[in-house]
PDB file of C-alpha atoms in Angstrom:
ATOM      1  CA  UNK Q   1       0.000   0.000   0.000  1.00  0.00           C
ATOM      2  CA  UNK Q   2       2.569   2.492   0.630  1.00  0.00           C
ATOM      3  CA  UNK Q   3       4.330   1.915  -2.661  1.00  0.00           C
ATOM      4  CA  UNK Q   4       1.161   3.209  -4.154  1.00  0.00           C
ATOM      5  CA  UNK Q   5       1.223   6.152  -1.891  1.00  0.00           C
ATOM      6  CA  UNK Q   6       4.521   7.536  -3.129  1.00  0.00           C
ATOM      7  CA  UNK Q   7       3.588   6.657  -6.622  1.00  0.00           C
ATOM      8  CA  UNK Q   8       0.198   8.530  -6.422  1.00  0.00           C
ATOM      9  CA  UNK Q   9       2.754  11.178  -4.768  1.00  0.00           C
ATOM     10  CA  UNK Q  10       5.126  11.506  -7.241  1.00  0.00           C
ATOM     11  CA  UNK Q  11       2.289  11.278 -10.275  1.00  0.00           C
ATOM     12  CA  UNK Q  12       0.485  14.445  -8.325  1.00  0.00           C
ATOM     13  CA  UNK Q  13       4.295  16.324  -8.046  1.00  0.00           C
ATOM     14  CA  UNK Q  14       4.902  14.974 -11.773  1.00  0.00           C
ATOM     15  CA  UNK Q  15       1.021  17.532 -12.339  1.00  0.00           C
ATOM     16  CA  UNK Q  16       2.291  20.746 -10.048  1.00  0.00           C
ATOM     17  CA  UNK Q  17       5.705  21.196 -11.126  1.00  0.00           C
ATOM     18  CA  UNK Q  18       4.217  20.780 -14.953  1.00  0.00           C
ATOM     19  CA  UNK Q  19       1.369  23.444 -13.731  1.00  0.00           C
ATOM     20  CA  UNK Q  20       4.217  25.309 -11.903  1.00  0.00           C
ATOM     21  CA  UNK Q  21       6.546  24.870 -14.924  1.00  0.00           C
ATOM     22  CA  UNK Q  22       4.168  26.797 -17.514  1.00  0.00           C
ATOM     23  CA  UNK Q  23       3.381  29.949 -14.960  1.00  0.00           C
ATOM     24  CA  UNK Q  24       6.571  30.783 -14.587  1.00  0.00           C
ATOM     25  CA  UNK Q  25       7.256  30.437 -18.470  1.00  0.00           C
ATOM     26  CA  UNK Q  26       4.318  32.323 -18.903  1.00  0.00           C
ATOM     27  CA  UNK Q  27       5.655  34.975 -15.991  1.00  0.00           C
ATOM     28  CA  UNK Q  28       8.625  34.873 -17.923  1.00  0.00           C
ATOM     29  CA  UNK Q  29       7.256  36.173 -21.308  1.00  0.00           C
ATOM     30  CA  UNK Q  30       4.805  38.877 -19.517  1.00  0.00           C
ATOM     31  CA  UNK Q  31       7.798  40.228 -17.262  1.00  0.00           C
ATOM     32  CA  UNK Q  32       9.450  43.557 -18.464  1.00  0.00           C
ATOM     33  CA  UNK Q  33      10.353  44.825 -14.382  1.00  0.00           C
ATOM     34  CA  UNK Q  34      12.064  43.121 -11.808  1.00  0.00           C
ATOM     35  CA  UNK Q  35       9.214  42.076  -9.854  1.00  0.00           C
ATOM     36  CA  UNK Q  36       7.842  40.126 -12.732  1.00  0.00           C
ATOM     37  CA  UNK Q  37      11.410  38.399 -13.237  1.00  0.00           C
ATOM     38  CA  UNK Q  38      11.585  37.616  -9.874  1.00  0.00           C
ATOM     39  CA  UNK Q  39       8.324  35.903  -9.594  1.00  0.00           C
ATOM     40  CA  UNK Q  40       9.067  33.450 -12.733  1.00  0.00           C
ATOM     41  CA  UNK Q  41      12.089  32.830 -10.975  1.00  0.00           C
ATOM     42  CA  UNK Q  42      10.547  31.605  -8.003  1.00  0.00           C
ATOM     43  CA  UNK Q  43       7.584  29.820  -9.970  1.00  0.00           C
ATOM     44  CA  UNK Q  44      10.786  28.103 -12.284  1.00  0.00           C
ATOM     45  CA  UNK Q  45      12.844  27.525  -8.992  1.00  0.00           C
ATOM     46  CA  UNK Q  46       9.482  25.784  -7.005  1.00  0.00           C
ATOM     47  CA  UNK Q  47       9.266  23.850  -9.986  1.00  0.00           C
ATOM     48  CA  UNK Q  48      12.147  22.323 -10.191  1.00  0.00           C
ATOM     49  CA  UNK Q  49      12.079  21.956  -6.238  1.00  0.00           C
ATOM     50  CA  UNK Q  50       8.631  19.845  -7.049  1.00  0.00           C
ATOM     51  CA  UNK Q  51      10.115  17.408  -9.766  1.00  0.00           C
ATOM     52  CA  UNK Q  52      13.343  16.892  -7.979  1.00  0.00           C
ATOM     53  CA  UNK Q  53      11.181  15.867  -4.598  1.00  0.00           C
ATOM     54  CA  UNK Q  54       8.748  13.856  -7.121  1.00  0.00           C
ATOM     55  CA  UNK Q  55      12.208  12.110  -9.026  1.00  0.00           C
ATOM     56  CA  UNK Q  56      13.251  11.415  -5.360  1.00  0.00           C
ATOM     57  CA  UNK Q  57       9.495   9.770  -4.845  1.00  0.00           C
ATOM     58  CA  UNK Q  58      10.030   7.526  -7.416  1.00  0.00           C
ATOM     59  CA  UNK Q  59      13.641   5.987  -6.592  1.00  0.00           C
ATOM     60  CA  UNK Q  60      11.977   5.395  -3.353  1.00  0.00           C
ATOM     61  CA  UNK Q  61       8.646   3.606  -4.522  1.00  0.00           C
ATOM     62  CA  UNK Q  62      10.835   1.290  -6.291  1.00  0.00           C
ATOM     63  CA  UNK Q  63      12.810   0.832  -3.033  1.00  0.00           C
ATOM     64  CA  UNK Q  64       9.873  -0.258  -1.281  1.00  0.00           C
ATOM     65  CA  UNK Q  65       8.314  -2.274  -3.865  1.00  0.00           C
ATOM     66  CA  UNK Q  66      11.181  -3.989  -4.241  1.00  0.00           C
ATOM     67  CA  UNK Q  67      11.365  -4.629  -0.114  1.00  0.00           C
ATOM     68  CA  UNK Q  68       7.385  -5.641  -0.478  1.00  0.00           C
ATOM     69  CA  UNK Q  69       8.522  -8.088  -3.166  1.00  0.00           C
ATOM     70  CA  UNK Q  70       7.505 -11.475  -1.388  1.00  0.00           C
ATOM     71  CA  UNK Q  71       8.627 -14.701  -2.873  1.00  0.00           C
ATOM     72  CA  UNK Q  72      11.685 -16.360  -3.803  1.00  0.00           C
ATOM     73  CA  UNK Q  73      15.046 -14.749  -2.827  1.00  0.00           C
ATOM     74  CA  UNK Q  74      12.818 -11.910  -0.675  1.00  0.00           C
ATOM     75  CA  UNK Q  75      15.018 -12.277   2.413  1.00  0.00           C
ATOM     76  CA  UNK Q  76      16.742 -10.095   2.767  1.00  0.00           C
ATOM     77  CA  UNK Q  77      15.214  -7.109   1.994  1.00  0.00           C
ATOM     78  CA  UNK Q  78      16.237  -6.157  -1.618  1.00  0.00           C
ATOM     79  CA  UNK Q  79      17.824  -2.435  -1.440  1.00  0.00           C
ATOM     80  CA  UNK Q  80      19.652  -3.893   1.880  1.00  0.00           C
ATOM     81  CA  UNK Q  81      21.113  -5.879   0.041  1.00  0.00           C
ATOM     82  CA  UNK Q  82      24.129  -3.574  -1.133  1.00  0.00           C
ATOM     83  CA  UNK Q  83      25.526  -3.566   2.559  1.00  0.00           C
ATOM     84  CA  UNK Q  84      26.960  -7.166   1.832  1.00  0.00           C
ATOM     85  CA  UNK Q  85      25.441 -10.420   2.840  1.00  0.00           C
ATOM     86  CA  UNK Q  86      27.303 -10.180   6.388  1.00  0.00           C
ATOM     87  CA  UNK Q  87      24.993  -7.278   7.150  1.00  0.00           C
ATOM     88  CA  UNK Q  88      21.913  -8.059   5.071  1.00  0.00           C
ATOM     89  CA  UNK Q  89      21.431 -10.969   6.845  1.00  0.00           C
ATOM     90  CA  UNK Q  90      20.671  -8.734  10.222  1.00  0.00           C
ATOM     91  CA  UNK Q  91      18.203  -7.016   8.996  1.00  0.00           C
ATOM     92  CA  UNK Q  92      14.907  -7.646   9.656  1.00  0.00           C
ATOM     93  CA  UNK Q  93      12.553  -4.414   8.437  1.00  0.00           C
ATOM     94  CA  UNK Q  94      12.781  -1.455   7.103  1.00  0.00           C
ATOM     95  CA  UNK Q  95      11.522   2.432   7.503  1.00  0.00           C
ATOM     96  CA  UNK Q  96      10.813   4.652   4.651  1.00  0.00           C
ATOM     97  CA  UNK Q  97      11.826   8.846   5.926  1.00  0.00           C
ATOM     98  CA  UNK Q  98      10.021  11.092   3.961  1.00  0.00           C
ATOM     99  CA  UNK Q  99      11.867  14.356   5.092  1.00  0.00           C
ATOM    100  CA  UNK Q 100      14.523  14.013   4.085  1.00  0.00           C
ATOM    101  CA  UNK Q 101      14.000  10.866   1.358  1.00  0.00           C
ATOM    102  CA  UNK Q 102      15.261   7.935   2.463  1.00  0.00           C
ATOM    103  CA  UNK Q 103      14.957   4.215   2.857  1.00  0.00           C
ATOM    104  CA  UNK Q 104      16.268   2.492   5.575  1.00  0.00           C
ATOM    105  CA  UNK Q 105      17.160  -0.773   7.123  1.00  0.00           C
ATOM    106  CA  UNK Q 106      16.863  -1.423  10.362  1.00  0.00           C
ATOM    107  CA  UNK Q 107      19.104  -4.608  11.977  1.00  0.00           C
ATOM    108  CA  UNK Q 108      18.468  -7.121  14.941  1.00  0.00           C
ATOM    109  CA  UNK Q 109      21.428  -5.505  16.931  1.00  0.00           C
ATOM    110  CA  UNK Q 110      18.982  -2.373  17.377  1.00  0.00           C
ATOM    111  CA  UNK Q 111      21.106  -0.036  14.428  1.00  0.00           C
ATOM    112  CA  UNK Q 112      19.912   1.091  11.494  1.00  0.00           C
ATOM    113  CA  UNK Q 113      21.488   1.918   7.642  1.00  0.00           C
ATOM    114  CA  UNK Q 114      20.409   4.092   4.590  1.00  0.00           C
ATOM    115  CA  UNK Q 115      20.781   2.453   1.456  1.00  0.00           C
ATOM    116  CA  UNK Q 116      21.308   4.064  -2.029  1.00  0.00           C
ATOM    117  CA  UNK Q 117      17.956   3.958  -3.161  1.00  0.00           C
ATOM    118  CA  UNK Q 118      17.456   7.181  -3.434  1.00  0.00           C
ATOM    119  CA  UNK Q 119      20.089   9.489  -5.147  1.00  0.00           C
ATOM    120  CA  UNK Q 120      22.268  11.407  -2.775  1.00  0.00           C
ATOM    121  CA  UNK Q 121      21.424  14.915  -4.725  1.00  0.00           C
ATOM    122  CA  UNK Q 122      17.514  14.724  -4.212  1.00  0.00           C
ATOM    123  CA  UNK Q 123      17.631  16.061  -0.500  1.00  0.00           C
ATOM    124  CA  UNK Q 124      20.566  19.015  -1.048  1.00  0.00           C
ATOM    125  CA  UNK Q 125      18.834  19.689  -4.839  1.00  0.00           C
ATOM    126  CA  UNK Q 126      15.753  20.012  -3.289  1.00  0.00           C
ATOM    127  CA  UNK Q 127      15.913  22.111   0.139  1.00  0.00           C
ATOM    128  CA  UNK Q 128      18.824  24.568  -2.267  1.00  0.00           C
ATOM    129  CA  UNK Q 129      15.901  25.015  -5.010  1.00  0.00           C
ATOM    130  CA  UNK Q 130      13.039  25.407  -2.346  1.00  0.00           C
ATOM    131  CA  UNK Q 131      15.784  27.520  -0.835  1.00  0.00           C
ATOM    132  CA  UNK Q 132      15.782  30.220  -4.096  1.00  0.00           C
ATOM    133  CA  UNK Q 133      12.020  30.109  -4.572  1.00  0.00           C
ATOM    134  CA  UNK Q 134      11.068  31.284  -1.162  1.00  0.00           C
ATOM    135  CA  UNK Q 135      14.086  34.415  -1.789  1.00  0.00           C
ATOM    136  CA  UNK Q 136      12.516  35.396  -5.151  1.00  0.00           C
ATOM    137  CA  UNK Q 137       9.024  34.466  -3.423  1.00  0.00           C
ATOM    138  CA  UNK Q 138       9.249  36.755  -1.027  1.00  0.00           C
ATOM    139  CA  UNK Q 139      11.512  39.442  -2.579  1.00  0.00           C
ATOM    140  CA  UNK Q 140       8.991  39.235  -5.292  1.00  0.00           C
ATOM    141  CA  UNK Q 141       6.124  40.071  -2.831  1.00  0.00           C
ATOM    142  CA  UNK Q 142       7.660  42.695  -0.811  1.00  0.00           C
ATOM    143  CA  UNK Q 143       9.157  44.753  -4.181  1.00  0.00           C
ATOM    144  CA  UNK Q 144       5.245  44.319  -5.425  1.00  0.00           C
ATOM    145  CA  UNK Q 145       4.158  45.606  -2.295  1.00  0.00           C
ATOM    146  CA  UNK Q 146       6.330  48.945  -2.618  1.00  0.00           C
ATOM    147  CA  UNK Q 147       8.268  48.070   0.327  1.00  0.00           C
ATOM    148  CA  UNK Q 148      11.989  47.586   0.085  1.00  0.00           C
ATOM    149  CA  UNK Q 149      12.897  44.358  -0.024  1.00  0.00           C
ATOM    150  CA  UNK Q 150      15.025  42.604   3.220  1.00  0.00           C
ATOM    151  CA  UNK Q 151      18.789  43.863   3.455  1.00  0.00           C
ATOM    152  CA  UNK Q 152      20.737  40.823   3.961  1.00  0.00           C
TER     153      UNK Q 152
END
């Protein structure tokens, strides 16, 4: 069931950052002053933020239905596998993090290990892009506004 979650997750991210995608093109085109630039910025930048979080979705629904994989050769776990069999054979579940986006395995001995399942730049790519779209969000909002924007 939860591998349908993050795939109904990253379908619906897949829809805003396409819907996100096309406002800021269209902000882009419309734009002749700063505050116009700015906001297609931060509609391009939350985007982007949206697709790499969705991209990050998927590498993780395969994770887990890869560990809900019952069967032949289903034990271990399939992404704990990497670890080595030494280690893989310890394991005995696994937890999925969704902030930041991670799959792990947790061990008899009471310790726990991320796997590679998801790529390392998801988390960084997405909390630097979310990072830019709330600046030009909210330097975008506060130039509208008349008021000068924050002095850093």
């Amino acid at each position: 069931m939860l591998f349908f979650g993050l795939l109904l997750a990253a379908l619906g991210g897949a829809v805003v950052a396409t819907a996100l995608t096309v406002r800021g093109f269209r902000a882009v085109l419309r734009s002749k002053e700063r505050v116009g630039r700015l906001r297609a910025v931060a509609l391009l930048a939350g985007a982007a933020t949206v697709a790499v979080y969705a991209w990050g979705l998927l590498h993780l629904g395969y994770a887990v239905m890869q560990a809900e994989d019952g069967g032949a050769g289903s034990a271990p776990v399939g992404p704990c596998r990497e670890a080595g069999p030494q280690v893989a054979s310890l394991v005995i579940d696994y937890d999925v993090s969704l902030l930041p986006l991670r799959f792990e395995c947790r061990l008899s001995g009471g310790g726990t290990y991320v796997t590679s399942s998801v790529p390392g730049y998801v988390t960084p790519g997405t909390a630097g892009l979310g990072l830019v779209a709330a600046i030009c969000g909210v330097l975008a909002s506060t130039t509208a506004r008349g008021g000068r924007p924050p002095v850093a």
